PDB file of C-alpha atoms in Angstrom:
ATOM      1  CA  MET A   1      24.453  12.998  79.494  1.00 60.00           C
ATOM      2  CA  ASN A   2      22.497  10.228  81.271  1.00 70.00           C
ATOM      3  CA  ARG A   3      25.418   9.353  83.568  1.00 69.00           C
ATOM      4  CA  ARG A   4      25.830  12.968  84.558  1.00 69.00           C
ATOM      5  CA  PHE A   5      22.087  13.316  85.238  1.00 61.00           C
ATOM      6  CA  LEU A   6      22.050  10.140  87.392  1.00 61.00           C
ATOM      7  CA  PHE A   7      25.095  11.332  89.354  1.00 65.00           C
ATOM      8  CA  VAL A   8      23.481  14.706  90.092  1.00 64.00           C
ATOM      9  CA  LEU A   9      20.179  13.061  91.010  1.00 60.00           C
ATOM     10  CA  SER A  10      21.810  10.549  93.389  1.00 65.00           C
ATOM     11  CA  SER A  11      23.938  13.293  95.003  1.00 64.00           C
ATOM     12  CA  LEU A  12      20.839  15.389  95.547  1.00 57.00           C
ATOM     13  CA  SER A  13      19.003  12.391  97.047  1.00 63.00           C
ATOM     14  CA  PHE A  14      21.827  11.757  99.524  1.00 58.00           C
ATOM     15  CA  ALA A  15      21.913  15.432 100.494  1.00 62.00           C
ATOM     16  CA  VAL A  16      18.159  15.472 101.153  1.00 58.00           C
ATOM     17  CA  LEU A  17      18.402  12.251 103.187  1.00 56.00           C
ATOM     18  CA  PHE A  18      21.301  13.680 105.218  1.00 60.00           C
ATOM     19  CA  LEU A  19      19.389  16.901 105.957  1.00 55.00           C
ATOM     20  CA  PHE A  20      16.317  14.898 106.992  1.00 54.00           C
ATOM     21  CA  LEU A  21      18.351  12.770 109.425  1.00 52.00           C
ATOM     22  CA  VAL A  22      20.073  15.837 110.891  1.00 52.00           C
ATOM     23  CA  ALA A  23      16.704  17.548 111.398  1.00 53.00           C
ATOM     24  CA  LEU A  24      15.171  14.420 112.926  1.00 47.00           C
ATOM     25  CA  PHE A  25      17.897  13.739 115.481  1.00 52.00           C
ATOM     26  CA  SER A  26      18.929  17.264 116.444  1.00 54.00           C
ATOM     27  CA  GLY A  27      15.884  17.935 118.675  1.00 48.00           C
ATOM     28  CA  GLN A  28      15.883  18.195 122.455  1.00 41.00           C
ATOM     29  CA  GLY A  29      16.380  15.048 124.441  1.00 42.00           C
ATOM     30  CA  LYS A  30      19.059  12.952 126.059  1.00 40.00           C
ATOM     31  CA  ASN A  31      21.714  10.900 124.314  1.00 41.00           C
ATOM     32  CA  ILE A  32      21.214   7.170 124.186  1.00 40.00           C
ATOM     33  CA  ASN A  33      24.468   5.420 125.140  1.00 39.00           C
ATOM     34  CA  GLY A  34      26.089   3.716 122.167  1.00 39.00           C
ATOM     35  CA  SER A  35      23.657   5.177 119.664  1.00 38.00           C
ATOM     36  CA  PHE A  36      25.999   7.415 117.675  1.00 39.00           C
ATOM     37  CA  GLY A  37      24.461  10.613 119.055  1.00 40.00           C
ATOM     38  CA  LEU A  38      20.813   9.725 118.473  1.00 37.00           C
ATOM     39  CA  LYS A  39      18.450  11.403 120.904  1.00 37.00           C
ATOM     40  CA  LEU A  40      15.189  10.422 122.548  1.00 36.00           C
ATOM     41  CA  LEU A  41      12.520  12.853 121.489  1.00 36.00           C
ATOM     42  CA  ARG A  42      10.664  14.574 124.294  1.00 38.00           C
ATOM     43  CA  LEU A  43       7.278  16.253 124.327  1.00 38.00           C
ATOM     44  CA  ARG A  44       7.180  19.817 125.596  1.00 41.00           C
ATOM     45  CA  ILE A  45       3.992  20.804 127.413  1.00 41.00           C
ATOM     46  CA  ASN A  46       3.327  24.402 128.391  1.00 41.00           C
ATOM     47  CA  GLN A  47       1.154  24.898 131.471  1.00 42.00           C
ATOM     48  CA  GLY A  48       0.877  28.527 132.500  1.00 45.00           C
ATOM     49  CA  ASN A  49       4.312  29.670 133.643  1.00 43.00           C
ATOM     50  CA  HIS A  50       5.727  26.138 133.739  1.00 44.00           C
ATOM     51  CA  THR A  51       7.107  23.988 130.947  1.00 42.00           C
ATOM     52  CA  LEU A  52       7.086  20.224 131.463  1.00 43.00           C
ATOM     53  CA  LEU A  53       9.334  17.892 129.479  1.00 43.00           C
ATOM     54  CA  THR A  54       7.952  14.369 129.306  1.00 41.00           C
ATOM     55  CA  PRO A  55       9.356  11.214 127.725  1.00 44.00           C
ATOM     56  CA  HIS A  56       7.674  10.016 124.548  1.00 43.00           C
ATOM     57  CA  ARG A  57       6.286   6.973 126.438  1.00 44.00           C
ATOM     58  CA  LYS A  58       4.459   6.832 129.722  1.00 44.00           C
ATOM     59  CA  LEU A  59       6.182   4.587 132.255  1.00 46.00           C
ATOM     60  CA  LEU A  60       3.007   3.363 133.891  1.00 49.00           C
ATOM     61  CA  ARG A  61      -0.511   3.195 132.616  1.00 48.00           C
ATOM     62  CA  THR A  62      -3.049   3.582 135.371  1.00 47.00           C
ATOM     63  CA  ALA A  63      -6.642   2.487 135.125  1.00 47.00           C
ATOM     64  CA  LEU A  64      -8.103   4.354 138.101  1.00 45.00           C
ATOM     65  CA  ALA A  65     -11.803   5.119 138.228  1.00 48.00           C
ATOM     66  CA  GLU A  66     -14.029   6.486 140.938  1.00 47.00           C
ATOM     67  CA  PRO A  67     -16.083   3.745 142.567  1.00 51.00           C
ATOM     68  CA  ASN A  68     -19.684   3.716 141.403  1.00 54.00           C
ATOM     69  CA  ARG A  69     -21.314   2.293 144.509  1.00 51.00           C
ATOM     70  CA  ILE A  70     -24.941   1.941 145.381  1.00 53.00           C
ATOM     71  CA  TRP A  71     -25.576   2.611 149.067  1.00 53.00           C
ATOM     72  CA  GLY A  72     -24.717  -0.472 151.095  1.00 55.00           C
ATOM     73  CA  GLU A  73     -22.375  -2.109 148.549  1.00 63.00           C
ATOM     74  CA  LYS A  74     -19.205  -3.283 150.201  1.00 80.00           C
ATOM     75  CA  CYS A  75     -16.904  -3.084 147.160  1.00 87.00           C
ATOM     76  CA  SER A  76     -16.861  -2.715 143.391  1.00 90.00           C
ATOM     77  CA  LYS A  77     -14.557  -3.466 140.480  1.00 90.00           C
ATOM     78  CA  ALA A  78     -13.258   0.119 140.764  1.00 92.00           C
ATOM     79  CA  ASP A  79     -11.527  -0.994 143.993  1.00 94.00           C
ATOM     80  CA  ILE A  80      -9.046  -2.987 141.889  1.00 95.00           C
ATOM     81  CA  VAL A  81      -6.369  -0.851 140.225  1.00 96.00           C
ATOM     82  CA  ILE A  82      -4.120  -2.129 137.447  1.00 96.00           C
ATOM     83  CA  ASN A  83      -0.777  -0.456 136.695  1.00 96.00           C
ATOM     84  CA  GLN A  84       1.540  -1.676 133.987  1.00 96.00           C
ATOM     85  CA  GLY A  85       4.653  -0.372 132.343  1.00 95.00           C
ATOM     86  CA  PRO A  86       7.645  -1.433 130.256  1.00 96.00           C
ATOM     87  CA  THR A  87      10.675  -3.141 131.797  1.00 95.00           C
ATOM     88  CA  ALA A  88      13.967  -4.429 130.393  1.00 95.00           C
ATOM     89  CA  PRO A  89      13.488  -6.652 127.322  1.00 95.00           C
ATOM     90  CA  LEU A  90      14.340 -10.352 127.206  1.00 95.00           C
ATOM     91  CA  PRO A  91      17.805 -11.270 125.840  1.00 95.00           C
ATOM     92  CA  SER A  92      16.052 -12.123 122.559  1.00 95.00           C
ATOM     93  CA  GLY A  93      14.865  -8.497 122.345  1.00 95.00           C
ATOM     94  CA  ILE A  94      11.177  -9.132 123.097  1.00 96.00           C
ATOM     95  CA  PRO A  95       9.778  -6.243 125.185  1.00 96.00           C
ATOM     96  CA  THR A  96       8.625  -7.057 128.711  1.00 97.00           C
ATOM     97  CA  TYR A  97       6.023  -5.370 130.884  1.00 97.00           C
ATOM     98  CA  THR A  98       5.406  -5.436 134.638  1.00 97.00           C
ATOM     99  CA  VAL A  99       1.807  -5.527 135.852  1.00 97.00           C
ATOM    100  CA  GLU A 100       0.695  -4.560 139.375  1.00 97.00           C
ATOM    101  CA  ILE A 101      -2.813  -5.360 140.561  1.00 96.00           C
ATOM    102  CA  LEU A 102      -3.845  -3.564 143.776  1.00 96.00           C
ATOM    103  CA  ASN A 103      -6.843  -3.821 146.096  1.00 94.00           C
ATOM    104  CA  ILE A 104      -7.580  -0.248 147.228  1.00 94.00           C
ATOM    105  CA  CYS A 105     -10.961  -0.937 148.871  1.00 90.00           C
ATOM    106  CA  VAL A 106     -11.575   1.833 151.422  1.00 87.00           C
ATOM    107  CA  SER A 107     -14.130  -0.171 153.413  1.00 85.00           C
ATOM    108  CA  GLY A 108     -11.533  -2.840 154.302  1.00 86.00           C
ATOM    109  CA  CYS A 109     -12.830  -5.576 152.007  1.00 90.00           C
ATOM    110  CA  ASP A 110     -11.003  -8.546 150.534  1.00 92.00           C
ATOM    111  CA  ILE A 111     -11.885  -9.037 146.863  1.00 94.00           C
ATOM    112  CA  SER A 112     -11.916 -12.444 145.151  1.00 95.00           C
ATOM    113  CA  GLY A 113     -12.903 -13.767 141.741  1.00 96.00           C
ATOM    114  CA  ILE A 114     -11.046 -10.950 139.982  1.00 96.00           C
ATOM    115  CA  HIS A 115     -11.516 -11.263 136.213  1.00 97.00           C
ATOM    116  CA  LEU A 116      -9.847  -8.973 133.679  1.00 97.00           C
ATOM    117  CA  THR A 117     -10.585  -8.199 130.045  1.00 97.00           C
ATOM    118  CA  CYS A 118      -7.348  -9.197 128.347  1.00 96.00           C
ATOM    119  CA  GLY A 119      -8.013 -10.067 124.689  1.00 95.00           C
ATOM    120  CA  TRP A 120      -5.849 -12.936 123.404  1.00 96.00           C
ATOM    121  CA  PHE A 121      -3.274 -12.383 126.163  1.00 96.00           C
ATOM    122  CA  SER A 122      -0.083 -14.399 125.735  1.00 95.00           C
ATOM    123  CA  SER A 123       3.473 -14.139 126.958  1.00 96.00           C
ATOM    124  CA  ALA A 124       6.883 -15.344 125.800  1.00 95.00           C
ATOM    125  CA  ARG A 125       7.819 -15.416 129.521  1.00 95.00           C
ATOM    126  CA  LEU A 126       6.157 -18.029 131.720  1.00 95.00           C
ATOM    127  CA  ILE A 127       3.656 -16.597 134.240  1.00 96.00           C
ATOM    128  CA  ASN A 128       2.641 -18.535 137.345  1.00 96.00           C
ATOM    129  CA  PRO A 129      -0.969 -19.580 136.539  1.00 95.00           C
ATOM    130  CA  LYS A 130      -1.891 -19.223 140.219  1.00 96.00           C
ATOM    131  CA  ILE A 131      -1.185 -15.500 139.862  1.00 96.00           C
ATOM    132  CA  PHE A 132      -2.561 -14.795 136.368  1.00 97.00           C
ATOM    133  CA  LYS A 133      -4.002 -16.953 133.611  1.00 96.00           C
ATOM    134  CA  ARG A 134      -6.143 -16.538 130.518  1.00 97.00           C
ATOM    135  CA  LEU A 135      -9.253 -18.701 130.727  1.00 96.00           C
ATOM    136  CA  ARG A 136     -10.621 -17.803 127.300  1.00 96.00           C
ATOM    137  CA  TYR A 137     -10.673 -14.849 124.926  1.00 96.00           C
ATOM    138  CA  ASN A 138     -10.982 -11.588 126.900  1.00 96.00           C
ATOM    139  CA  ASP A 139     -11.241 -13.374 130.277  1.00 97.00           C
ATOM    140  CA  CYS A 140      -8.207 -13.645 132.560  1.00 97.00           C
ATOM    141  CA  LEU A 141      -8.303 -14.774 136.196  1.00 97.00           C
ATOM    142  CA  VAL A 142      -6.186 -13.171 138.932  1.00 96.00           C
ATOM    143  CA  ASN A 143      -4.828 -14.981 142.029  1.00 96.00           C
ATOM    144  CA  ASP A 144      -6.507 -18.269 141.021  1.00 95.00           C
ATOM    145  CA  GLY A 145      -9.831 -16.683 142.028  1.00 95.00           C
ATOM    146  CA  LYS A 146      -8.729 -16.415 145.665  1.00 96.00           C
ATOM    147  CA  PRO A 147      -9.162 -13.184 147.673  1.00 95.00           C
ATOM    148  CA  LEU A 148      -6.743 -10.306 147.232  1.00 95.00           C
ATOM    149  CA  ILE A 149      -6.580  -8.852 150.735  1.00 94.00           C
ATOM    150  CA  ASN A 150      -7.309  -5.201 151.430  1.00 92.00           C
ATOM    151  CA  GLY A 151      -4.194  -3.194 150.525  1.00 92.00           C
ATOM    152  CA  GLY A 152      -2.691  -6.262 148.856  1.00 94.00           C
ATOM    153  CA  THR A 153      -0.724  -6.217 145.622  1.00 95.00           C
ATOM    154  CA  LEU A 154       0.038  -8.890 143.045  1.00 95.00           C
ATOM    155  CA  SER A 155       2.631  -8.372 140.347  1.00 96.00           C
ATOM    156  CA  PHE A 156       3.954 -10.332 137.397  1.00 96.00           C
ATOM    157  CA  GLN A 157       5.896  -9.755 134.204  1.00 97.00           C
ATOM    158  CA  TYR A 158       4.976 -10.747 130.686  1.00 97.00           C
ATOM    159  CA  ALA A 159       6.838 -10.545 127.401  1.00 97.00           C
ATOM    160  CA  ASN A 160       5.189  -9.660 124.116  1.00 96.00           C
ATOM    161  CA  THR A 161       5.766  -7.320 121.207  1.00 95.00           C
ATOM    162  CA  PHE A 162       3.070  -4.964 122.523  1.00 94.00           C
ATOM    163  CA  LEU A 163       1.368  -3.989 125.761  1.00 95.00           C
ATOM    164  CA  TYR A 164      -1.986  -5.650 126.402  1.00 95.00           C
ATOM    165  CA  PRO A 165      -4.698  -3.287 127.679  1.00 95.00           C
ATOM    166  CA  LEU A 166      -5.989  -4.881 130.885  1.00 96.00           C
ATOM    167  CA  SER A 167      -9.101  -3.790 132.769  1.00 96.00           C
ATOM    168  CA  VAL A 168     -11.321  -5.273 135.487  1.00 96.00           C
ATOM    169  CA  SER A 169     -14.437  -6.974 134.137  1.00 96.00           C
ATOM    170  CA  ARG A 170     -15.907  -8.440 137.348  1.00 95.00           C
ATOM    171  CA  VAL A 171     -15.145  -9.147 140.998  1.00 95.00           C
ATOM    172  CA  VAL A 172     -16.681 -10.930 143.982  1.00 93.00           C
ATOM    173  CA  CYS A 173     -16.804  -9.024 147.276  1.00 88.00           C
ATOM    174  CA  SER A 174     -15.735 -11.146 150.255  1.00 74.00           C
TER     175      SER A 174
END
């Protein structure tokens, strides 16, 4: 009696697991090569007469804010824009991210002394310290403190198990 009960219970468990996996991976999306038919899930957004399909992850995170200038100020920290997004992982499997830091000052200013809030930023991939380095907790310096020219862009890649939220904490207007 006990063997029969265990057999029925295990068969039922496998059937429920199989149905769950079929339901999970039969949604809309595109096939991942070499993944035995698994699909990337996509989010469906309805906007009026249009339906947008978006990937489950954003490719770039943009920290863009309107400048909050007092009359006569030449630039502000809102003139520095930070974009970052995932790139191909390291051979060891550690995710990598590309960061772009742009000077979008409309008054033609060069901005120096760019400091970012960056938590305990660290990377498994070496980053040129003249481009980006952590000075202390939540304080990272861009371009070795030197000016980032108007319209200029700096980029670097870092490798970590998660994306670090980066935002401008202070700048010096040149």
